[in-house]
Amino acid sequence: MKKDAGLNRSVTSKWRPATQAVRGGTWRSEHGETSEALFLTSGYTYDDAETVAARFAGDEQGMTYSRLQNPTVAMLEERIALMEGAEACRTQATGMAAMTTALLCQLESGDHVVAGRAAFGSCRWLTDSLLPKWGIETTTIDARDNDAWKASIRPNTKVFFFETPANPTMDIVDLEYVCGLARENGITSVVDNAFATAALQRPLDFDADVVAYSATKLMEGQGRVLAGAVCGTEEFINETLLPFQRNTGPNLSPFNAWVVHRGLETLDLRAHRQSENALTVGKFVESRVPTILHPGLASHPQHALAAKQMKGFGPIFSFIVDGGRQQAMGLINALELIDISNNIGDTRSLITHPASTTHAGMSEEARDEMGVVEGMLRINIGLEDPQDLIDDLDKAFKKVGL
Ligand SMILES: *Cc1c(COP(=O)(O)O)cnc(C)c1O
């Protein structure tokens, strides 16, 4: 394997994220293939016993076992790190494997974690159920409130964990303030950047310490495989995360890594076009429903903050109808083009009722506090012609009396 055209990392790291997404960290085999090769192998062979001994001792570079390294996976990790502006990256089998690894690798009983309360349902399960069970205290706060972050710090606070925009309320967290506050207090900030990706927002540019991904979403972008990634400093990835990952094995399969490579080639195009389409459809939806939560619309209370830290507002927004669960479900049942699906980041437009799907596992009280009401719907806008999406929604709105 050799690096693309003999370019070294200091040259390739000058490229902008859109270039990195297509070319960053390319390794080519002796065949000089154009597209990234798929190395579907679990193990490796060696010329002699001394070579394998040297590799296990860390004296020689090279692959030994695919839970530790795989060329297709390593290529993806280098590419994501370069897109993100991170020193290093490791990938995992799913977004939840990435979040679990990013948190557990650095926490121990007696530590304290502060987390944004508006979060993906399983991320809330980590902070509400798993961590406390293992003796790690957690506090969930309104992550939009900078003072709440400051007030929640204790002597044993080790991690700030949040997503922005947050699922499904589209809360925006002030990256510069919250990551800066973490730095000042020796706390590690872990940002779940699934809704934006490096194409729309780079938390490390605002001093975040760790960026964690569900690559299943906008990054892969075509609804094919599950994947996750964690980016950070070389020290964090190699010394804190890697020992945990190597020995617990949440690894990404080479095949799925190869599919994510295919997604990254079009990430910049998709992220920007889907953001534009979401704004077009969002403006229509805004004219028909009492509440819309879309960081790209001037009606969003944090629109200015979103505009400051994002290059585009992403494909996802939520809206609320007055008629509760019945009207919300009636509306999505009346759609013909837009699919009922709880996935996001796909090139197809998808809609879901969070209270009965993605956030059904939470208590009603926690849902209410987060703002996930019965009349809320979350939509992912894809690459279809936005006028066809508007026509579909218009017909469904009329059917439920909106
Ligand atoms: C989907 C999602 C996850 C979990 O990712 P999986 O790949 O489904 O495991 C975590 N965080 C956010 C914000 C998500 O949207």
Tab-separated table of C-alpha atoms and ligand atoms in Angstrom:
chain	number	residue	atom	x	y	z
A	1	MET	CA	0.000	0.000	0.000
A	2	LYS	CA	1.278	3.468	-0.749
A	3	LYS	CA	-0.130	6.890	-0.105
A	4	ASP	CA	-1.731	8.643	-3.076
A	5	ALA	CA	0.849	10.081	-5.469
A	6	GLY	CA	3.448	10.036	-2.735
A	7	LEU	CA	1.692	12.928	-0.946
A	8	ASN	CA	2.389	13.137	2.725
A	9	ARG	CA	0.013	14.184	5.445
A	10	SER	CA	1.362	17.702	5.789
A	11	VAL	CA	0.509	18.353	2.117
A	12	THR	CA	-2.902	16.687	2.127
A	13	SER	CA	-3.930	18.347	5.397
A	14	LYS	CA	-3.983	21.697	3.544
A	15	TRP	CA	-6.938	20.580	1.423
A	16	ARG	CA	-10.408	21.815	2.273
A	17	PRO	CA	-13.034	19.368	3.602
A	18	ALA	CA	-14.776	18.877	0.221
A	19	THR	CA	-11.467	17.792	-1.331
A	20	GLN	CA	-10.637	15.611	1.667
A	21	ALA	CA	-14.011	13.851	1.335
A	22	VAL	CA	-13.062	12.696	-2.185
A	23	ARG	CA	-9.303	12.219	-1.881
A	24	GLY	CA	-8.011	12.618	1.664
A	25	GLY	CA	-5.867	9.754	2.936
A	26	THR	CA	-6.123	7.647	-0.210
A	27	TRP	CA	-3.943	4.558	-0.024
A	28	ARG	CA	-3.416	2.652	-3.239
A	29	SER	CA	-2.232	-0.913	-3.599
A	30	GLU	CA	0.421	-1.958	-6.131
A	31	HIS	CA	-2.390	-2.168	-8.731
A	32	GLY	CA	-2.941	1.609	-8.672
A	33	GLU	CA	-6.735	1.282	-8.495
A	34	THR	CA	-8.661	4.591	-8.851
A	35	SER	CA	-11.419	3.788	-6.365
A	36	GLU	CA	-10.674	2.748	-2.782
A	37	ALA	CA	-10.002	-0.995	-2.576
A	38	LEU	CA	-12.101	-3.277	-0.394
A	39	PHE	CA	-9.908	-5.510	1.772
A	40	LEU	CA	-12.447	-7.988	3.065
A	41	THR	CA	-10.064	-9.875	5.323
A	42	SER	CA	-10.001	-10.603	9.026
A	43	GLY	CA	-6.361	-11.679	9.213
A	44	TYR	CA	-2.942	-11.171	7.592
A	45	THR	CA	-0.015	-13.450	6.691
A	46	TYR	CA	3.679	-12.826	7.252
A	47	ASP	CA	6.897	-13.779	5.471
A	48	ASP	CA	8.440	-15.034	8.689
A	49	ALA	CA	7.900	-15.392	12.420
A	50	GLU	CA	10.225	-12.463	13.230
A	51	THR	CA	8.023	-10.061	11.221
A	52	VAL	CA	4.876	-10.933	13.106
A	53	ALA	CA	6.742	-10.724	16.423
A	54	ALA	CA	8.026	-7.253	15.497
A	55	ARG	CA	4.506	-6.123	14.577
A	56	PHE	CA	3.022	-7.384	17.815
A	57	ALA	CA	5.840	-5.671	19.726
A	58	GLY	CA	5.027	-2.427	17.912
A	59	ASP	CA	8.551	-2.244	16.435
A	60	GLU	CA	7.291	-2.607	12.880
A	61	GLN	CA	4.287	-1.055	11.132
A	62	GLY	CA	1.800	-3.364	9.499
A	63	MET	CA	-1.506	-5.134	9.885
A	64	THR	CA	-1.971	-8.014	12.295
A	65	TYR	CA	-5.716	-8.571	12.757
A	66	SER	CA	-8.754	-6.621	11.565
A	67	ARG	CA	-9.976	-5.802	15.071
A	68	LEU	CA	-6.713	-3.841	15.318
A	69	GLN	CA	-6.195	-2.588	11.749
A	70	ASN	CA	-7.669	-3.076	8.270
A	71	PRO	CA	-6.545	-1.130	5.172
A	72	THR	CA	-10.047	-0.130	3.979
A	73	VAL	CA	-11.054	0.925	7.492
A	74	ALA	CA	-7.759	2.756	8.160
A	75	MET	CA	-8.176	4.682	4.902
A	76	LEU	CA	-11.632	5.813	5.985
A	77	GLU	CA	-10.335	6.824	9.411
A	78	GLU	CA	-7.609	8.951	7.884
A	79	ARG	CA	-10.100	10.546	5.490
A	80	ILE	CA	-12.604	11.434	8.209
A	81	ALA	CA	-9.808	12.879	10.400
A	82	LEU	CA	-8.607	15.058	7.510
A	83	MET	CA	-12.156	16.286	6.768
A	84	GLU	CA	-12.705	17.092	10.418
A	85	GLY	CA	-9.339	18.783	10.957
A	86	ALA	CA	-8.556	16.167	13.624
A	87	GLU	CA	-5.224	14.519	14.352
A	88	ALA	CA	-6.771	11.052	14.472
A	89	CYS	CA	-9.980	9.080	14.046
A	90	ARG	CA	-11.242	5.575	14.810
A	91	THR	CA	-14.407	4.103	13.354
A	92	GLN	CA	-16.994	1.874	15.024
A	93	ALA	CA	-19.798	-0.423	13.887
A	94	THR	CA	-22.609	2.064	14.613
A	95	GLY	CA	-23.128	5.573	15.886
A	96	MET	CA	-24.100	4.183	19.281
A	97	ALA	CA	-20.897	2.110	19.407
A	98	ALA	CA	-19.039	5.374	18.719
A	99	MET	CA	-20.857	7.276	21.503
A	100	THR	CA	-20.439	4.420	24.005
A	101	THR	CA	-16.737	4.067	23.166
A	102	ALA	CA	-16.090	7.822	23.284
A	103	LEU	CA	-17.619	8.028	26.776
A	104	LEU	CA	-16.629	4.764	28.448
A	105	CYS	CA	-12.999	4.858	27.297
A	106	GLN	CA	-12.370	7.971	29.417
A	107	LEU	CA	-14.790	7.625	32.348
A	108	GLU	CA	-14.658	5.702	35.617
A	109	SER	CA	-16.923	5.392	38.609
A	110	GLY	CA	-16.934	8.575	40.655
A	111	ASP	CA	-16.762	10.821	37.567
A	112	HIS	CA	-19.501	13.278	36.602
A	113	VAL	CA	-20.879	13.958	33.106
A	114	VAL	CA	-22.984	16.914	31.988
A	115	ALA	CA	-25.148	16.214	28.932
A	116	GLY	CA	-27.579	18.182	26.787
A	117	ARG	CA	-31.086	16.948	27.511
A	118	ALA	CA	-32.237	17.206	23.895
A	119	ALA	CA	-30.491	14.191	22.402
A	120	PHE	CA	-30.962	11.028	20.395
A	121	GLY	CA	-32.992	8.522	22.473
A	122	SER	CA	-30.136	6.018	22.889
A	123	CYS	CA	-27.697	8.791	23.851
A	124	ARG	CA	-30.163	9.709	26.603
A	125	TRP	CA	-30.219	6.041	27.656
A	126	LEU	CA	-26.425	6.163	28.047
A	127	THR	CA	-26.588	9.227	30.306
A	128	ASP	CA	-29.815	8.318	32.127
A	129	SER	CA	-29.345	4.550	32.624
A	130	LEU	CA	-25.955	3.080	31.737
A	131	LEU	CA	-23.537	5.614	33.246
A	132	PRO	CA	-25.359	5.969	36.618
A	133	LYS	CA	-25.561	2.179	36.888
A	134	TRP	CA	-21.784	2.089	36.663
A	135	GLY	CA	-21.266	4.766	39.298
A	136	ILE	CA	-20.856	7.726	36.943
A	137	GLU	CA	-23.023	10.685	37.941
A	138	THR	CA	-24.850	12.520	35.179
A	139	THR	CA	-26.690	15.831	34.951
A	140	THR	CA	-28.855	16.660	31.923
A	141	ILE	CA	-29.422	20.323	31.180
A	142	ASP	CA	-31.002	22.633	28.628
A	143	ALA	CA	-27.920	22.784	26.400
A	144	ARG	CA	-29.060	26.060	24.805
A	145	ASP	CA	-28.452	27.790	28.130
A	146	ASN	CA	-24.770	28.737	28.514
A	147	ASP	CA	-25.231	29.553	32.209
A	148	ALA	CA	-26.664	26.064	32.838
A	149	TRP	CA	-23.386	24.530	31.587
A	150	LYS	CA	-21.373	26.745	33.919
A	151	ALA	CA	-23.632	26.084	36.913
A	152	SER	CA	-23.473	22.312	36.434
A	153	ILE	CA	-19.687	21.979	36.786
A	154	ARG	CA	-18.518	20.007	39.851
A	155	PRO	CA	-14.979	19.157	40.968
A	156	ASN	CA	-15.385	15.652	39.445
A	157	THR	CA	-16.911	16.780	36.106
A	158	LYS	CA	-14.983	14.951	33.420
A	159	VAL	CA	-17.068	15.223	30.227
A	160	PHE	CA	-19.541	17.564	28.497
A	161	PHE	CA	-21.625	15.544	26.005
A	162	PHE	CA	-24.066	17.118	23.545
A	163	GLU	CA	-25.329	17.231	19.992
A	164	THR	CA	-25.985	20.319	17.856
A	165	PRO	CA	-28.396	20.595	16.123
A	166	ALA	CA	-30.108	18.261	18.581
A	167	ASN	CA	-32.508	15.478	17.706
A	168	PRO	CA	-35.424	16.193	17.232
A	169	THR	CA	-35.968	19.668	18.715
A	170	MET	CA	-33.187	21.273	16.659
A	171	ASP	CA	-31.725	23.011	19.711
A	172	ILE	CA	-28.414	24.690	18.905
A	173	VAL	CA	-25.531	24.603	21.383
A	174	ASP	CA	-23.048	27.483	21.409
A	175	LEU	CA	-19.947	25.508	20.412
A	176	GLU	CA	-17.452	28.289	21.051
A	177	TYR	CA	-18.758	29.053	24.548
A	178	VAL	CA	-19.413	25.507	25.762
A	179	CYS	CA	-16.205	23.982	24.352
A	180	GLY	CA	-14.220	26.969	25.692
A	181	LEU	CA	-15.775	26.527	29.134
A	182	ALA	CA	-14.847	22.834	29.050
A	183	ARG	CA	-11.226	23.687	28.131
A	184	GLU	CA	-10.913	26.234	30.954
A	185	ASN	CA	-12.089	23.642	33.465
A	186	GLY	CA	-10.107	20.628	32.248
A	187	ILE	CA	-13.298	18.950	31.027
A	188	THR	CA	-13.392	16.964	27.775
A	189	SER	CA	-16.105	18.141	25.367
A	190	VAL	CA	-17.633	15.348	23.261
A	191	VAL	CA	-19.781	16.634	20.384
A	192	ASP	CA	-22.166	14.347	18.463
A	193	ASN	CA	-22.014	15.960	14.994
A	194	ALA	CA	-24.276	13.504	13.121
A	195	PHE	CA	-26.820	16.104	11.979
A	196	ALA	CA	-24.222	18.349	10.364
A	197	THR	CA	-21.040	16.422	9.400
A	198	ALA	CA	-17.785	18.210	8.538
A	199	ALA	CA	-19.459	19.507	5.370
A	200	LEU	CA	-21.675	21.848	7.419
A	201	GLN	CA	-19.993	22.247	10.820
A	202	ARG	CA	-16.576	21.456	12.267
A	203	PRO	CA	-16.733	21.453	16.075
A	204	LEU	CA	-12.916	21.245	16.352
A	205	ASP	CA	-12.732	24.729	14.789
A	206	PHE	CA	-14.574	25.886	17.933
A	207	ASP	CA	-12.193	24.059	20.296
A	208	ALA	CA	-14.198	20.861	20.804
A	209	ASP	CA	-11.992	18.015	22.083
A	210	VAL	CA	-13.775	14.990	20.622
A	211	VAL	CA	-16.216	14.717	17.695
A	212	ALA	CA	-18.322	11.572	17.580
A	213	TYR	CA	-20.477	10.385	14.715
A	214	SER	CA	-23.260	8.239	13.609
A	215	ALA	CA	-21.866	7.897	10.061
A	216	THR	CA	-25.069	5.979	9.278
A	217	LYS	CA	-26.774	9.309	8.718
A	218	LEU	CA	-25.720	12.162	6.432
A	219	MET	CA	-22.120	10.947	6.176
A	220	GLU	CA	-22.956	7.651	4.413
A	221	GLY	CA	-26.101	9.364	3.249
A	222	GLN	CA	-27.842	6.745	1.187
A	223	GLY	CA	-29.416	4.572	3.864
A	224	ARG	CA	-27.275	1.483	3.253
A	225	VAL	CA	-25.061	0.680	6.247
A	226	LEU	CA	-24.588	1.541	9.916
A	227	ALA	CA	-21.291	3.139	10.921
A	228	GLY	CA	-19.732	5.346	13.591
A	229	ALA	CA	-16.563	7.371	14.135
A	230	VAL	CA	-14.706	9.218	16.889
A	231	CYS	CA	-12.178	11.987	16.140
A	232	GLY	CA	-9.752	13.710	18.492
A	233	THR	CA	-6.109	14.310	19.264
A	234	GLU	CA	-3.586	11.555	18.566
A	235	GLU	CA	-3.076	11.311	22.323
A	236	PHE	CA	-6.794	10.825	23.046
A	237	ILE	CA	-7.385	8.362	20.208
A	238	ASN	CA	-4.226	6.306	20.640
A	239	GLU	CA	-3.823	6.339	24.400
A	240	THR	CA	-7.376	6.620	25.752
A	241	LEU	CA	-9.765	5.314	23.090
A	242	LEU	CA	-7.682	2.672	21.337
A	243	PRO	CA	-6.958	0.404	24.332
A	244	PHE	CA	-10.730	0.295	24.997
A	245	GLN	CA	-11.630	-0.312	21.347
A	246	ARG	CA	-8.965	-2.946	20.633
A	247	ASN	CA	-10.028	-5.040	23.606
A	248	THR	CA	-13.803	-4.605	23.460
A	249	GLY	CA	-14.160	-4.816	19.658
A	250	PRO	CA	-16.877	-2.395	18.489
A	251	ASN	CA	-15.130	-2.212	15.100
A	252	LEU	CA	-16.543	-1.201	11.738
A	253	SER	CA	-16.544	-3.940	9.099
A	254	PRO	CA	-14.332	-3.308	6.030
A	255	PHE	CA	-17.351	-3.709	3.743
A	256	ASN	CA	-19.304	-1.047	5.602
A	257	ALA	CA	-16.225	1.211	5.620
A	258	TRP	CA	-16.038	0.823	1.849
A	259	VAL	CA	-19.718	1.829	1.502
A	260	VAL	CA	-19.094	4.909	3.694
A	261	HIS	CA	-16.245	5.840	1.299
A	262	ARG	CA	-18.813	5.837	-1.527
A	263	GLY	CA	-21.011	8.129	0.566
A	264	LEU	CA	-18.194	10.572	1.360
A	265	GLU	CA	-17.545	11.170	-2.351
A	266	THR	CA	-20.880	12.991	-2.599
A	267	LEU	CA	-21.175	14.314	0.965
A	268	ASP	CA	-20.482	17.959	0.165
A	269	LEU	CA	-22.964	17.974	-2.753
A	270	ARG	CA	-25.683	16.174	-0.799
A	271	ALA	CA	-25.269	18.169	2.410
A	272	HIS	CA	-25.600	21.510	0.629
A	273	ARG	CA	-28.381	20.520	-1.798
A	274	GLN	CA	-30.408	18.805	0.927
A	275	SER	CA	-29.930	21.875	3.183
A	276	GLU	CA	-31.267	24.097	0.370
A	277	ASN	CA	-34.197	21.760	-0.265
A	278	ALA	CA	-34.983	21.659	3.461
A	279	LEU	CA	-35.127	25.461	3.557
A	280	THR	CA	-37.460	25.563	0.523
A	281	VAL	CA	-39.800	22.930	1.974
A	282	GLY	CA	-39.452	24.445	5.472
A	283	LYS	CA	-40.709	27.828	4.249
A	284	PHE	CA	-43.797	26.105	2.840
A	285	VAL	CA	-44.405	24.103	6.033
A	286	GLU	CA	-44.007	27.275	8.103
A	287	SER	CA	-46.991	28.805	6.264
A	288	ARG	CA	-49.218	25.897	7.321
A	289	VAL	CA	-48.388	24.834	10.866
A	290	PRO	CA	-48.257	26.734	14.168
A	291	THR	CA	-44.663	25.758	15.074
A	292	ILE	CA	-41.630	24.827	13.019
A	293	LEU	CA	-38.176	24.095	14.463
A	294	HIS	CA	-35.675	24.746	11.678
A	295	PRO	CA	-32.336	26.450	12.499
A	296	GLY	CA	-32.194	27.848	8.946
A	297	LEU	CA	-35.407	29.872	9.320
A	298	ALA	CA	-35.396	33.342	10.890
A	299	SER	CA	-38.215	32.120	13.170
A	300	HIS	CA	-35.797	29.773	14.998
A	301	PRO	CA	-34.758	31.560	18.221
A	302	GLN	CA	-31.126	30.495	17.682
A	303	HIS	CA	-30.949	31.181	13.947
A	304	ALA	CA	-28.107	33.713	14.356
A	305	LEU	CA	-26.017	31.274	16.411
A	306	ALA	CA	-26.645	28.469	13.894
A	307	ALA	CA	-25.588	30.800	11.050
A	308	LYS	CA	-22.382	31.637	12.947
A	309	GLN	CA	-21.242	28.048	13.443
A	310	MET	CA	-22.776	26.189	10.461
A	311	LYS	CA	-22.125	26.445	6.703
A	312	GLY	CA	-25.585	25.061	5.940
A	313	PHE	CA	-28.462	24.085	8.200
A	314	GLY	CA	-28.810	20.427	7.245
A	315	PRO	CA	-31.627	18.312	5.814
A	316	ILE	CA	-33.638	17.877	9.021
A	317	PHE	CA	-36.316	19.948	10.718
A	318	SER	CA	-39.289	19.336	12.986
A	319	PHE	CA	-42.751	20.859	13.171
A	320	ILE	CA	-45.688	20.668	15.540
A	321	VAL	CA	-49.382	20.370	14.715
A	322	ASP	CA	-52.074	21.392	17.223
A	323	GLY	CA	-54.098	18.179	16.905
A	324	GLY	CA	-51.641	15.970	18.829
A	325	ARG	CA	-50.752	12.387	17.959
A	326	GLN	CA	-53.919	11.772	15.944
A	327	GLN	CA	-53.405	14.660	13.547
A	328	ALA	CA	-49.643	14.020	13.298
A	329	MET	CA	-50.152	10.350	12.431
A	330	GLY	CA	-53.038	11.195	10.060
A	331	LEU	CA	-50.736	13.595	8.259
A	332	ILE	CA	-47.914	11.122	7.694
A	333	ASN	CA	-50.372	8.380	6.714
A	334	ALA	CA	-51.675	10.688	3.953
A	335	LEU	CA	-48.248	11.196	2.335
A	336	GLU	CA	-47.548	9.376	-0.922
A	337	LEU	CA	-44.031	10.414	-1.888
A	338	ILE	CA	-42.377	11.020	1.499
A	339	ASP	CA	-41.787	7.708	3.296
A	340	ILE	CA	-42.614	7.020	6.924
A	341	SER	CA	-39.183	6.127	8.280
A	342	ASN	CA	-37.241	6.982	11.420
A	343	ASN	CA	-33.896	7.205	9.589
A	344	ILE	CA	-32.303	10.558	8.698
A	345	GLY	CA	-29.579	11.901	6.415
A	346	ASP	CA	-30.843	9.769	3.522
A	347	THR	CA	-31.174	11.061	-0.056
A	348	ARG	CA	-34.871	10.127	0.216
A	349	SER	CA	-37.284	12.311	2.141
A	350	LEU	CA	-38.406	10.550	5.327
A	351	ILE	CA	-40.780	11.538	8.117
A	352	THR	CA	-41.315	10.186	11.620
A	353	HIS	CA	-43.325	10.788	14.777
A	354	PRO	CA	-40.543	10.977	17.429
A	355	ALA	CA	-42.784	10.474	20.507
A	356	SER	CA	-43.820	7.001	19.299
A	357	THR	CA	-40.528	5.990	17.623
A	358	THR	CA	-37.039	7.462	18.223
A	359	HIS	CA	-37.968	8.875	21.652
A	360	ALA	CA	-40.569	6.259	22.707
A	361	GLY	CA	-38.095	4.640	25.120
A	362	MET	CA	-37.948	7.752	27.322
A	363	SER	CA	-40.380	8.605	30.114
A	364	GLU	CA	-43.197	10.961	29.153
A	365	GLU	CA	-41.834	13.425	31.682
A	366	ALA	CA	-38.379	13.462	30.048
A	367	ARG	CA	-40.008	13.836	26.619
A	368	ASP	CA	-42.094	16.802	27.819
A	369	GLU	CA	-39.065	18.459	29.381
A	370	MET	CA	-37.181	18.013	26.104
A	371	GLY	CA	-40.108	19.386	24.083
A	372	VAL	CA	-40.913	16.170	22.218
A	373	VAL	CA	-44.696	16.645	22.187
A	374	GLU	CA	-47.350	14.321	20.692
A	375	GLY	CA	-47.990	16.663	17.744
A	376	MET	CA	-44.322	16.791	16.705
A	377	LEU	CA	-43.085	15.365	13.398
A	378	ARG	CA	-39.463	15.225	12.263
A	379	ILE	CA	-38.662	15.293	8.576
A	380	ASN	CA	-35.473	14.561	6.639
A	381	ILE	CA	-35.482	16.300	3.268
A	382	GLY	CA	-33.782	14.370	0.490
A	383	LEU	CA	-32.673	15.052	-3.056
A	384	GLU	CA	-36.100	14.935	-4.716
A	385	ASP	CA	-37.413	18.061	-6.471
A	386	PRO	CA	-38.618	20.182	-3.520
A	387	GLN	CA	-41.794	21.120	-5.407
A	388	ASP	CA	-42.837	17.444	-5.479
A	389	LEU	CA	-42.278	17.285	-1.712
A	390	ILE	CA	-44.344	20.463	-1.218
A	391	ASP	CA	-47.154	19.041	-3.394
A	392	ASP	CA	-47.143	15.832	-1.339
A	393	LEU	CA	-47.220	17.724	1.984
A	394	ASP	CA	-49.893	20.136	0.691
A	395	LYS	CA	-52.243	17.253	-0.124
A	396	ALA	CA	-51.623	15.623	3.263
A	397	PHE	CA	-52.054	18.921	5.162
A	398	LYS	CA	-55.430	19.431	3.443
A	399	LYS	CA	-56.507	15.903	4.304
A	400	VAL	CA	-56.016	16.554	8.037
A	401	GLY	CA	-57.543	20.018	7.905
A	402	LEU	CA	-54.375	22.143	7.861
B	1	LIG	C1	-28.684	8.020	14.739
B	1	LIG	C2	-27.973	8.805	15.750
B	1	LIG	C3	-27.140	8.161	16.663
B	1	LIG	C4	-26.955	6.661	16.680
B	1	LIG	O1	-26.378	6.201	15.503
B	1	LIG	P1	-26.524	4.682	14.942
B	1	LIG	O2	-25.639	4.675	13.766
B	1	LIG	O3	-27.977	4.502	14.616
B	1	LIG	O4	-26.107	3.772	16.030
B	1	LIG	C5	-26.483	8.947	17.588
B	1	LIG	N1	-26.643	10.291	17.611
B	1	LIG	C6	-27.437	10.938	16.741
B	1	LIG	C7	-27.564	12.411	16.819
B	1	LIG	C8	-28.137	10.224	15.775
B	1	LIG	O5	-28.930	10.851	14.925
